[in-house]
Amino acid sequence: MGPVLLALVVLLAAARVGGSAAERFRQPAVLGELAAGILLGALPLAGLHGLEYAARDEVVGAIAELGVIFLLFEVGLSTRLADLLKVGPSALLVAVVGMAVPMALGYGAGQLLLPGRHPFVSLFLGATLCATSVGITARVLKDMGRVGSVEGQIILGAAVIDDVLGLLVLAVMVGLVEGQGAPLPTLGLVGGKAVAFLALALVVGRWAAPRLFRGASRMHGKGVLFTAALVACLGLSWLAEVAGLAPIVGAFAAGLVLEGVPWDELLPEGDRIEDLFLPLSTATVPLFFVRMGLQVDLRALAGGPVLLALALILAAFLGKQACGLAVLQRGVDRLAVGIGMVPRGEVGLIFAGIGMSLKLGGAPLLGPGELAAVVAMVLVTTMVTPPLLRWRLARPG
Amino acid sequence: MGPVLLALVVLLAAARVGGSAAERFRQPAVLGELAAGILLGALPLAGLHGLEYAARDEVVGAIAELGVIFLLFEVGLSTRLADLLKVGPSALLVAVVGMAVPMALGYGAGQLLLPGRHPFVSLFLGATLCATSVGITARVLKDMGRVGSVEGQIILGAAVIDDVLGLLVLAVMVGLVEGQGAPLPTLGLVGGKAVAFLALALVVGRWAAPRLFRGASRMHGKGVLFTAALVACLGLSWLAEVAGLAPIVGAFAAGLVLEGVPWDELLPEGDRIEDLFLPLSTATVPLFFVRMGLQVDLRALAGGPVLLALALILAAFLGKQACGLAVLQRGVDRLAVGIGMVPRGEVGLIFAGIGMSLKLGGAPLLGPGELAAVVAMVLVTTMVTPPLLRWRLARPG
């Protein structure tokens, strides 16, 4: 137990110091957590027992995985399914364009700069560019009090659809790589499984959850509803994995399902289910990102990957500017929408992490060089967005 | 990740159902959690993948361990160091008698009923009888609104001292068993290390913590103080292990240290540090107890261990009745004090769990039979106390 405790202490402390430093300069905490991880990894501490554990131990890795699961669960909880269904043609078009164009550009960049590699590598790199980070976007909009603006609503609506489409893309990718081929039936099966799981989980879940949680609220003891929500989150994550999807897809679905539970009636006055999960995610989410940073090999950035990183950054930025052109309404600040879609946070990193864990011909699909390029892209898009969006939205008129 | 998720779902759901069922019959939730675990273990589900994982997997075990660490941290947080120092001769005497007599009786029972075994086995069995479960006692007193009564104050004060003495006894035991001998210098070293760690952690910690946390409160970002408290809890748990003690000793010390931080000034109005940790412990503490129940082999109760279990139950009950005689004040209900000291909850089980993990001559110090006897003792003392104490305290006059 000792090394696990030390690893948790080192990672939590580094994440918090990095996160606070980033927030001091008005940057998202996730940026500082990644940077702290990269810094820790670059220090000559390879022999330190706790650090080795932090980067490689199964227990620490599983707790970090639970962090991502809680994060996607919370994103689902704060996403109104009604918004997903009611979003107009604009948000849908923005989402589709904002996913297709960066993905095509990323695929092109990969094919151009990684000539000897399997096309799946380029496809996966493209996929890391497709999903906007709802968390970062929402955070900036909220801090500026612009969630309710037309631009804000389009960005949030599109980002939510983007996230779902991104999860489907991920499911398709993983299925493709693990199936070692891309025949249409396979693609249809993987995509169909993803849609069927989500549709079943959402339709059955949204119907059953209010009834189940009403029943649970009649059980004796403290924390019954919290535990039931936790069981739902972990249970749907498990079911998603059984269905061949990533656990985070299930966690997101669990969040969407539980968003439909009438918590106002079930919880004591003033309690919010999101707030009850806050300590769990505060304790585990940073572990995922600092550990991701710790696994970045800065030396791998030298040589080829710098070009790849620049190409990905360009593809990420230009690809999302196409979104602005897809807005149907008049009088909307198209540039603001484009900027708002730029940040690639946790989802891009999660994709990269999964790409590293997939095997293609015995070797990992994404190597440390590709990961470093994606991390550079995430770092730049995440860092550049808050000041740019603030500048654009703060303009008079 | 799949099997880990399934194991967590099964254990959390079983613990909650068991806990709620117990609370429905006005019993402590821990009783139902243990029972649910025993029931799960007795079901013919040995081949089920998730259950095998639940009982044996390293990741699930580590998360359950973190649960115990959070529990002892919370017990420390809700223990005022001032109370530990200000308790009068009564509480101290009650604690010492309430530890020495059950321990002697438990040792005697072991020597009588386990003739072929090493005396350390009897010593460890005696140790499982010594510590009163603060949680269970405090819960009953609180539910009856009698925390402030003389009996309540003596019981709580003695239980707190009992807990600290119990932790020292545990440290001494583990040192003895791992050192394979009991020369006085070893005992002095182990005991001295325990006292020195606690004294240093408390003196330096109580001096430094308010300053450190005031500094941390100036850091940017949300959840800084929560993360700092978590780092302190895990960090002192790690340091305790480095010093040769059990991690829970460090977690308890961390709680005592953090109890001295002026949270009122640092946290937003109405927030309490205990409440912030509640979701973490709600999510992990039941895992420890249900998993402990899952590891009980009911078949091992047949034959010899039934006698041992009865002897331990008798020793546990009679040993704590001696406490009542140690009360110095007049006008105190000595029987109520004796009953209030009876429940052996988490600490007895933690001792038993540690006894099972210790090796003596290649074999575990405590076998499944001894564990079952201790669990039976915990089940009976925990179950019998609430109604008995309610009966005694509810008497008029």
Tab-separated table of C-alpha atoms in Angstrom, chain A residues 6 21 38-39 45 63 74 78 85 95 128 207 212 217 220 241 249 257 305 331 344 347 358 360 384:
chain	number	residue	atom	x	y	z
A	6	LEU	CA	3.101	7.941	-2.147
A	21	ALA	CA	-0.643	28.045	-11.152
A	38	ILE	CA	5.168	16.703	-18.134
A	39	LEU	CA	7.526	18.526	-15.741
A	45	LEU	CA	13.629	11.152	-10.813
A	63	ILE	CA	-8.104	5.147	-9.952
A	74	GLU	CA	-20.562	14.817	-14.666
A	78	SER	CA	-24.804	18.797	-16.741
A	85	LEU	CA	-32.979	17.090	-28.997
A	95	ALA	CA	-21.163	20.021	-34.921
A	128	THR	CA	-8.331	13.351	-31.739
A	207	TRP	CA	-38.004	5.793	-18.337
A	212	LEU	CA	-35.818	3.396	-9.579
A	217	SER	CA	-35.236	7.246	-1.897
A	220	HIS	CA	-33.261	3.639	4.908
A	241	GLU	CA	-17.528	-2.133	-22.059
A	249	VAL	CA	-19.399	6.216	-23.272
A	257	VAL	CA	-30.018	9.318	-17.887
A	305	PRO	CA	6.798	15.173	-34.479
A	331	GLY	CA	-26.521	38.356	-36.704
A	344	ARG	CA	-9.676	20.147	-27.406
A	347	VAL	CA	-11.716	14.115	-25.035
A	358	LEU	CA	-4.644	-0.211	-28.950
A	360	LEU	CA	-1.849	-2.740	-34.492
A	384	VAL	CA	-5.132	29.947	-26.902
